[in-house]
C-alpha cells in the first residue's frame, strides 16, 4: 500500500509493480514524462518505509536527491507499506489507465536503413490509447523498459503499430527493428504520455516530427483526419531526418491529408545531401521558422523527437510569441 502524505486516499502497488505505474493504474495524476528513468519528473520523497531502487544509476536522479531520500517513481518498487510526499496534478490524471499485457511481434515493414514499422498483436484485448501516446516494452531477458509511440489509431483488433529506429548501442531497438523473429513475445505496458491529440480543438495544427518522432505525429494527424472538423482544418506537417535515405514512407499520410481543408507537408534533411534530393535542407527548427505560414499565435503545435530537437523547436516557437499553452510534446529520451 502506498500512502501519499496529505491525500485522503491510498493506492495499492501490486507486488513487483513500479510506483509510478501503480499510481497511474489507480487513476492518479502522478507527474511523469519519460517513464523510463531519464527526465526526473516523477521524483518523490520517501517519508516512511522502504523501496527497491530498480536503477540506481538512472540519469533522472542525482546524488543530492538520494541524500534527501528522493527516488524516481518510475524506477522504484515498494517493499512494504510506504508513505511518500509528491505533488499530484489533476490535469495529469491518465485518460486511460495503463495496463500490462503480453504482445506478439506480428509484422515488420522495413522503412529506411535502421528504421522499421513494427506490428504488435496484443493477446485478447483491444489496443486502447489516445493518438500520440506511447507504450513501454519489456523484452524477455533484457532489464528495464523502453518507450515507443504508436503510429496507428486505437482499434478493437489489438494491433499496435510502432516506428522503431535502431540505436547504435540500443539492444532492444535492434531486436525490434530486425533481429527478433515474427512471433516473439513481449510485455507491453500502457498507454502513457500527455502529448495526445486534442481532437475537439479547432485551431490550425502544426505537427513537427524529428526522426522516430514520426510515429506519434502520424497517429495524431491520422486521428485529426478522421474527425468531422477535418475539412475545415489547416494542418502543416514538418518531418526532419539526417539524410534522404532515412525518410520513411509517407504515402498513407498523404492519402489521409486529403481530408484536410488546407494541408502542407515539409520534409527536410539536415546533412548536406547529394544532387538527387530536391526537398528542404536544414535543422527542423530552422525549417519551421522559414516555411510555416504566419500567423502562429492561433495554432496548436504537436512536437515529437529527440530532446535536443524538441528543445530547439520549442525555443524557436516561444521566441516567436507562441505560448506554452499552444505546445503539446513528450520528449523521447
Ligand atoms: S518519468 Fe521517471 S524519470 Fe522520467
Short mmCIF file of C-alpha atoms and ligand atoms in Angstrom, two decimals:
data_model
loop_
_atom_site.label_atom_id
_atom_site.label_comp_id
_atom_site.label_asym_id
_atom_site.label_seq_id
_atom_site.Cartn_x
_atom_site.Cartn_y
_atom_site.Cartn_z
CA UNK A 1 0.00 0.00 0.00
CA UNK A 2 1.29 3.48 -0.88
CA UNK A 3 0.02 6.49 1.05
CA UNK A 4 0.56 9.98 -0.30
CA UNK A 5 1.08 12.48 2.51
CA UNK A 6 -1.83 14.88 2.81
CA UNK A 7 -4.04 12.92 0.42
CA UNK A 8 -7.12 11.18 1.72
CA UNK A 9 -6.58 8.04 -0.33
CA UNK A 10 -4.01 5.30 -0.74
CA UNK A 11 -3.26 3.18 -3.75
CA UNK A 12 -2.16 -0.39 -3.99
CA UNK A 13 1.05 -1.36 -5.64
CA UNK A 14 0.91 -4.97 -6.84
CA UNK A 15 3.97 -6.99 -5.97
CA UNK A 16 6.70 -6.10 -8.43
CA UNK A 17 4.89 -3.10 -9.94
CA UNK A 18 6.68 0.22 -10.17
CA UNK A 19 5.24 3.03 -8.05
CA UNK A 20 4.55 5.35 -10.99
CA UNK A 21 2.73 2.70 -12.98
CA UNK A 22 0.67 1.64 -9.95
CA UNK A 23 -0.32 5.26 -9.25
CA UNK A 24 -1.44 5.75 -12.86
CA UNK A 25 -3.30 2.44 -12.86
CA UNK A 26 -5.16 3.85 -9.84
CA UNK A 27 -6.07 6.91 -11.94
CA UNK A 28 -3.91 9.41 -10.01
CA UNK A 29 -2.33 12.49 -11.58
CA UNK A 30 1.23 11.49 -10.67
CA UNK A 31 3.75 13.72 -12.52
CA UNK A 32 5.92 11.99 -15.16
CA UNK A 33 7.22 12.42 -18.67
CA UNK A 34 9.57 9.68 -19.96
CA UNK A 35 8.52 6.83 -17.60
CA UNK A 36 11.97 5.31 -18.20
CA UNK A 37 14.27 6.94 -15.62
CA UNK A 38 15.74 9.77 -17.67
CA UNK A 39 13.86 13.03 -17.09
CA UNK A 40 13.46 13.19 -13.28
CA UNK A 41 9.85 14.42 -13.46
CA UNK A 42 8.48 11.58 -11.31
CA UNK A 43 10.67 12.23 -8.23
CA UNK A 44 9.07 11.74 -4.83
CA UNK A 45 10.30 11.84 -1.25
CA UNK A 46 10.11 8.67 0.82
CA UNK A 47 8.84 9.52 4.32
CA UNK A 48 8.09 6.09 5.81
CA UNK A 49 9.04 2.55 4.78
CA UNK A 50 11.43 1.06 2.25
CA UNK A 51 11.60 0.84 -1.52
CA UNK A 52 13.67 -1.13 -4.00
CA UNK A 53 15.53 1.12 -6.43
CA UNK A 54 15.48 -0.76 -9.74
CA UNK A 55 18.01 1.51 -11.49
CA UNK A 56 20.28 3.32 -9.01
CA UNK A 57 22.33 4.92 -11.83
CA UNK A 58 19.28 6.35 -13.64
CA UNK A 59 20.17 9.72 -15.21
CA UNK A 60 16.93 11.26 -13.89
CA UNK A 61 18.16 11.42 -10.29
CA UNK A 62 21.22 13.00 -8.68
CA UNK A 63 23.25 12.09 -5.63
CA UNK A 64 21.86 15.14 -3.85
CA UNK A 65 18.31 13.83 -4.35
CA UNK A 66 19.27 10.48 -2.89
CA UNK A 67 20.78 12.17 0.16
CA UNK A 68 17.38 13.79 0.72
CA UNK A 69 15.50 10.48 0.45
CA UNK A 70 14.17 11.14 -3.03
CA UNK A 71 13.51 8.40 -5.60
CA UNK A 72 12.14 8.06 -9.11
CA UNK A 73 8.64 6.61 -9.08
CA UNK A 74 9.23 5.04 -12.50
CA UNK A 75 12.28 3.19 -11.14
CA UNK A 76 11.27 2.10 -7.65
CA UNK A 77 9.05 -0.52 -6.06
CA UNK A 78 7.53 -0.55 -2.58
CA UNK A 79 8.77 -3.45 -0.46
CA UNK A 80 6.01 -2.90 2.15
CA UNK A 81 3.62 -0.12 3.20
CA UNK A 82 5.17 3.28 2.47
CA UNK A 83 4.32 6.97 2.85
CA UNK A 84 5.59 9.37 0.19
CA UNK A 85 5.49 13.10 -0.50
CA UNK A 86 4.69 14.18 -4.05
CA UNK A 87 2.52 16.86 -5.61
CA UNK A 88 -0.24 15.32 -7.70
CA UNK A 89 -1.85 17.29 -10.51
CA UNK A 90 -5.48 16.68 -11.52
CA UNK A 91 -4.62 17.68 -15.09
CA UNK A 92 -2.20 14.73 -15.28
CA UNK A 93 -4.77 12.06 -14.45
CA UNK A 94 -4.41 9.35 -17.12
CA UNK A 95 -7.29 9.49 -19.63
CA UNK A 96 -6.87 5.70 -20.00
CA UNK A 97 -5.25 3.94 -17.03
CA UNK A 98 -2.29 1.86 -18.26
CA UNK A 99 -2.35 -1.93 -18.15
CA UNK A 100 0.15 -4.68 -18.69
CA UNK A 101 -0.32 -7.23 -21.50
CA UNK A 102 1.50 -9.88 -23.45
CA UNK A 103 2.03 -8.98 -27.11
CA UNK A 104 3.48 -10.82 -30.10
CA UNK A 105 5.53 -9.35 -32.93
CA UNK A 106 3.14 -9.97 -35.82
CA UNK A 107 4.69 -7.97 -38.65
CA UNK A 108 7.59 -5.77 -39.66
CA UNK A 109 8.00 -3.45 -42.64
CA UNK A 110 11.43 -2.09 -43.43
CA UNK A 111 11.14 1.69 -43.80
CA UNK A 112 14.68 3.03 -44.19
CA UNK A 113 18.17 1.96 -43.06
CA UNK A 114 17.81 1.30 -39.34
CA UNK A 115 14.06 2.02 -39.30
CA UNK A 116 11.19 -0.47 -39.21
CA UNK A 117 7.48 -0.22 -38.81
CA UNK A 118 6.61 -2.91 -36.31
CA UNK A 119 3.23 -4.52 -35.67
CA UNK A 120 2.45 -5.99 -32.27
CA UNK A 121 -0.63 -8.06 -31.56
CA UNK A 122 -1.96 -7.80 -28.03
CA UNK A 123 -3.48 -11.05 -26.86
CA UNK A 124 -7.27 -10.98 -26.38
CA UNK A 125 -7.60 -7.22 -25.93
CA UNK A 126 -8.19 -4.10 -27.97
CA UNK A 127 -5.46 -1.51 -28.48
CA UNK A 128 -6.79 1.28 -26.30
CA UNK A 129 -4.83 4.53 -26.36
CA UNK A 130 -5.09 8.14 -27.49
CA UNK A 131 -3.23 9.11 -30.69
CA UNK A 132 0.19 10.46 -29.69
CA UNK A 133 0.60 8.23 -26.61
CA UNK A 134 3.32 5.62 -26.04
CA UNK A 135 3.77 2.18 -24.52
CA UNK A 136 6.61 0.67 -22.52
CA UNK A 137 8.08 -2.52 -23.91
CA UNK A 138 9.90 -5.13 -21.84
CA UNK A 139 11.83 -7.72 -23.78
CA UNK A 140 12.44 -11.21 -22.35
CA UNK A 141 15.96 -11.40 -20.94
CA UNK A 142 16.59 -7.63 -21.01
CA UNK A 143 16.49 -5.34 -17.99
CA UNK A 144 14.23 -2.30 -17.97
CA UNK A 145 11.64 -0.95 -20.37
CA UNK A 146 11.83 1.29 -23.44
CA UNK A 147 9.18 3.73 -24.62
CA UNK A 148 7.75 3.60 -28.14
CA UNK A 149 4.84 5.61 -29.52
CA UNK A 150 2.03 4.16 -31.55
CA UNK A 151 1.78 5.34 -35.16
CA UNK A 152 -1.66 3.82 -35.84
CA UNK A 153 -5.13 4.51 -34.45
CA UNK A 154 -6.74 2.88 -31.41
CA UNK A 155 -8.58 -0.27 -32.51
CA UNK A 156 -10.53 -3.23 -31.23
CA UNK A 157 -8.27 -5.72 -33.05
CA UNK A 158 -5.44 -5.28 -30.54
CA UNK A 159 -2.88 -4.06 -33.09
CA UNK A 160 -0.14 -1.65 -32.04
CA UNK A 161 1.98 -0.18 -34.81
CA UNK A 162 5.31 1.43 -33.91
CA UNK A 163 8.06 3.25 -35.81
CA UNK A 164 11.31 2.00 -34.32
CA UNK A 165 14.79 3.29 -35.01
CA UNK A 166 17.80 1.06 -34.29
CA UNK A 167 20.18 2.87 -31.96
CA UNK A 168 23.88 2.14 -32.04
CA UNK A 169 24.03 0.73 -28.54
CA UNK A 170 20.33 0.02 -28.17
CA UNK A 171 19.99 -3.73 -27.75
CA UNK A 172 16.21 -3.63 -27.62
CA UNK A 173 15.81 -1.28 -30.58
CA UNK A 174 17.98 -3.57 -32.72
CA UNK A 175 15.95 -6.59 -31.65
CA UNK A 176 12.74 -4.81 -32.58
CA UNK A 177 13.97 -3.32 -35.86
CA UNK A 178 15.39 -6.51 -37.34
CA UNK A 179 16.75 -9.25 -35.13
CA UNK A 180 13.83 -10.82 -33.28
CA UNK A 181 11.67 -13.13 -35.38
CA UNK A 182 7.97 -12.70 -36.05
CA UNK A 183 6.14 -14.48 -33.26
CA UNK A 184 8.44 -13.21 -30.48
CA UNK A 185 6.52 -12.46 -27.30
CA UNK A 186 7.00 -9.24 -25.32
CA UNK A 187 5.40 -7.41 -22.42
CA UNK A 188 3.71 -4.12 -23.28
CA UNK A 189 2.52 -1.67 -20.64
CA UNK A 190 0.49 1.41 -21.45
CA UNK A 191 -0.78 3.73 -22.66
CA UNK A 192 1.36 6.55 -21.26
CA UNK A 193 2.05 10.14 -22.26
CA UNK A 194 0.39 13.54 -22.18
CA UNK A 195 1.05 14.57 -25.80
CA UNK A 196 -2.12 13.12 -27.26
CA UNK A 197 -4.37 14.60 -29.94
CA UNK A 198 -6.87 17.24 -28.80
CA UNK A 199 -9.49 16.26 -31.36
CA UNK A 200 -12.11 18.82 -30.30
CA UNK A 201 -9.70 21.74 -30.63
CA UNK A 202 -10.46 23.54 -33.90
CA UNK A 203 -7.29 25.64 -34.13
CA UNK A 204 -4.89 25.20 -37.09
CA UNK A 205 -2.50 22.33 -36.33
CA UNK A 206 1.25 22.07 -36.82
CA UNK A 207 2.87 18.62 -36.39
CA UNK A 208 6.66 18.65 -36.07
CA UNK A 209 8.47 15.29 -36.11
CA UNK A 210 12.17 14.53 -35.82
CA UNK A 211 13.45 11.01 -36.65
CA UNK A 212 11.43 8.34 -34.87
CA UNK A 213 9.13 11.09 -33.56
CA UNK A 214 7.36 10.49 -36.88
CA UNK A 215 5.30 7.64 -35.35
CA UNK A 216 3.20 9.64 -32.87
CA UNK A 217 2.80 12.52 -35.34
CA UNK A 218 1.37 10.08 -37.93
CA UNK A 219 -1.08 8.89 -35.30
CA UNK A 220 -2.09 12.45 -34.37
CA UNK A 221 -2.50 13.59 -37.99
CA UNK A 222 -4.39 10.39 -38.86
CA UNK A 223 -6.80 10.94 -35.96
CA UNK A 224 -7.39 14.58 -36.92
CA UNK A 225 -8.18 13.50 -40.49
CA UNK A 226 -10.97 11.26 -39.19
CA UNK A 227 -12.82 13.98 -37.25
CA UNK A 228 -15.84 15.91 -38.60
CA UNK A 229 -13.71 19.08 -38.32
CA UNK A 230 -11.12 17.77 -40.80
CA UNK A 231 -12.47 19.58 -43.86
CA UNK A 232 -12.25 22.93 -42.04
CA UNK A 233 -8.84 22.24 -40.56
CA UNK A 234 -5.48 23.64 -41.61
CA UNK A 235 -2.58 21.25 -40.96
CA UNK A 236 1.14 21.74 -41.58
CA UNK A 237 3.32 18.64 -41.11
CA UNK A 238 7.09 19.06 -40.68
CA UNK A 239 9.35 16.00 -40.75
CA UNK A 240 13.12 16.14 -40.33
CA UNK A 241 15.77 13.42 -40.59
CA UNK A 242 19.51 13.49 -41.18
CA UNK A 243 19.77 12.03 -44.69
CA UNK A 244 17.41 11.36 -47.64
CA UNK A 245 17.83 7.59 -47.07
CA UNK A 246 16.20 7.97 -43.63
CA UNK A 247 12.95 9.45 -44.96
CA UNK A 248 10.19 6.93 -44.19
CA UNK A 249 7.20 6.13 -46.39
CA UNK A 250 4.63 8.94 -46.13
CA UNK A 251 2.10 7.65 -48.67
CA UNK A 252 -0.59 6.85 -46.06
CA UNK A 253 -0.15 10.29 -44.54
CA UNK A 254 -0.56 11.93 -47.96
CA UNK A 255 -3.80 10.00 -48.53
CA UNK A 256 -5.21 10.88 -45.10
CA UNK A 257 -4.30 14.53 -45.64
CA UNK A 258 -6.82 14.76 -48.49
CA UNK A 259 -9.44 15.14 -45.73
CA UNK A 260 -7.96 18.45 -44.54
CA UNK A 261 -9.22 21.82 -45.72
CA UNK A 262 -5.64 23.04 -46.08
CA UNK A 263 -2.50 20.91 -45.93
CA UNK A 264 1.24 21.46 -46.12
CA UNK A 265 3.93 18.75 -45.95
CA UNK A 266 7.52 19.92 -45.36
CA UNK A 267 10.21 17.22 -45.37
CA UNK A 268 13.79 18.25 -44.60
CA UNK A 269 17.19 16.62 -44.21
CA UNK A 270 19.86 18.14 -42.00
CA UNK A 271 23.04 16.69 -43.57
CA UNK A 272 24.10 18.23 -46.85
CA UNK A 273 22.52 15.88 -49.43
CA UNK A 274 23.68 14.98 -52.93
CA UNK A 275 22.02 16.41 -56.04
CA UNK A 276 19.26 13.79 -56.13
CA UNK A 277 17.48 15.42 -53.15
CA UNK A 278 15.13 18.19 -54.16
CA UNK A 279 13.46 18.75 -50.77
CA UNK A 280 14.32 21.13 -47.94
CA UNK A 281 17.71 21.20 -46.22
CA UNK A 282 18.34 22.32 -42.64
CA UNK A 283 17.56 21.62 -39.00
CA UNK A 284 13.84 21.22 -38.47
CA UNK A 285 13.56 24.20 -36.08
CA UNK A 286 15.03 26.46 -38.77
CA UNK A 287 12.80 24.91 -41.43
CA UNK A 288 9.71 25.65 -39.31
CA UNK A 289 10.84 29.22 -38.81
CA UNK A 290 11.19 29.80 -42.55
CA UNK A 291 8.36 27.70 -44.01
CA UNK A 292 5.47 27.80 -41.54
CA UNK A 293 2.94 30.35 -42.79
CA UNK A 294 2.11 33.15 -40.34
CA UNK A 295 0.30 33.84 -38.07
CA UNK A 296 1.37 31.28 -35.43
CA UNK A 297 -0.46 32.81 -32.49
CA UNK A 298 -3.62 30.77 -33.01
CA UNK A 299 -2.12 27.34 -33.85
CA UNK A 300 -1.71 24.19 -31.81
CA UNK A 301 1.77 22.64 -32.10
CA UNK A 302 2.42 18.91 -31.64
CA UNK A 303 6.13 18.10 -31.40
CA UNK A 304 7.87 14.70 -31.14
CA UNK A 305 11.50 13.70 -31.42
CA UNK A 306 14.79 13.53 -29.53
CA UNK A 307 15.08 16.04 -26.64
CA UNK A 308 17.61 18.37 -28.37
CA UNK A 309 15.31 18.65 -31.39
CA UNK A 310 12.21 19.24 -29.26
CA UNK A 311 14.07 21.83 -27.16
CA UNK A 312 15.29 23.66 -30.27
CA UNK A 313 11.79 23.77 -31.78
CA UNK A 314 10.21 24.91 -28.51
CA UNK A 315 12.82 27.68 -28.19
CA UNK A 316 12.07 28.95 -31.68
CA UNK A 317 8.31 28.87 -31.13
CA UNK A 318 8.47 30.65 -27.77
CA UNK A 319 10.65 33.40 -29.19
CA UNK A 320 8.07 33.85 -31.95
CA UNK A 321 5.30 34.62 -29.45
CA UNK A 322 3.81 31.16 -29.31
CA UNK A 323 2.61 30.47 -25.74
CA UNK A 324 3.23 27.35 -23.65
CA UNK A 325 -0.48 26.55 -23.84
CA UNK A 326 -0.11 26.04 -27.62
CA UNK A 327 2.64 23.40 -27.26
CA UNK A 328 2.00 19.66 -26.88
CA UNK A 329 5.01 17.36 -26.63
CA UNK A 330 6.67 14.42 -24.90
CA UNK A 331 10.42 14.12 -25.28
CA UNK A 332 11.94 10.78 -26.31
CA UNK A 333 14.92 10.02 -24.12
S1 LIG B 1 9.22 9.91 -15.60
FE1 LIG B 1 10.54 8.97 -14.17
S2 LIG B 1 12.46 9.76 -14.77
FE2 LIG B 1 11.15 10.46 -16.36
#
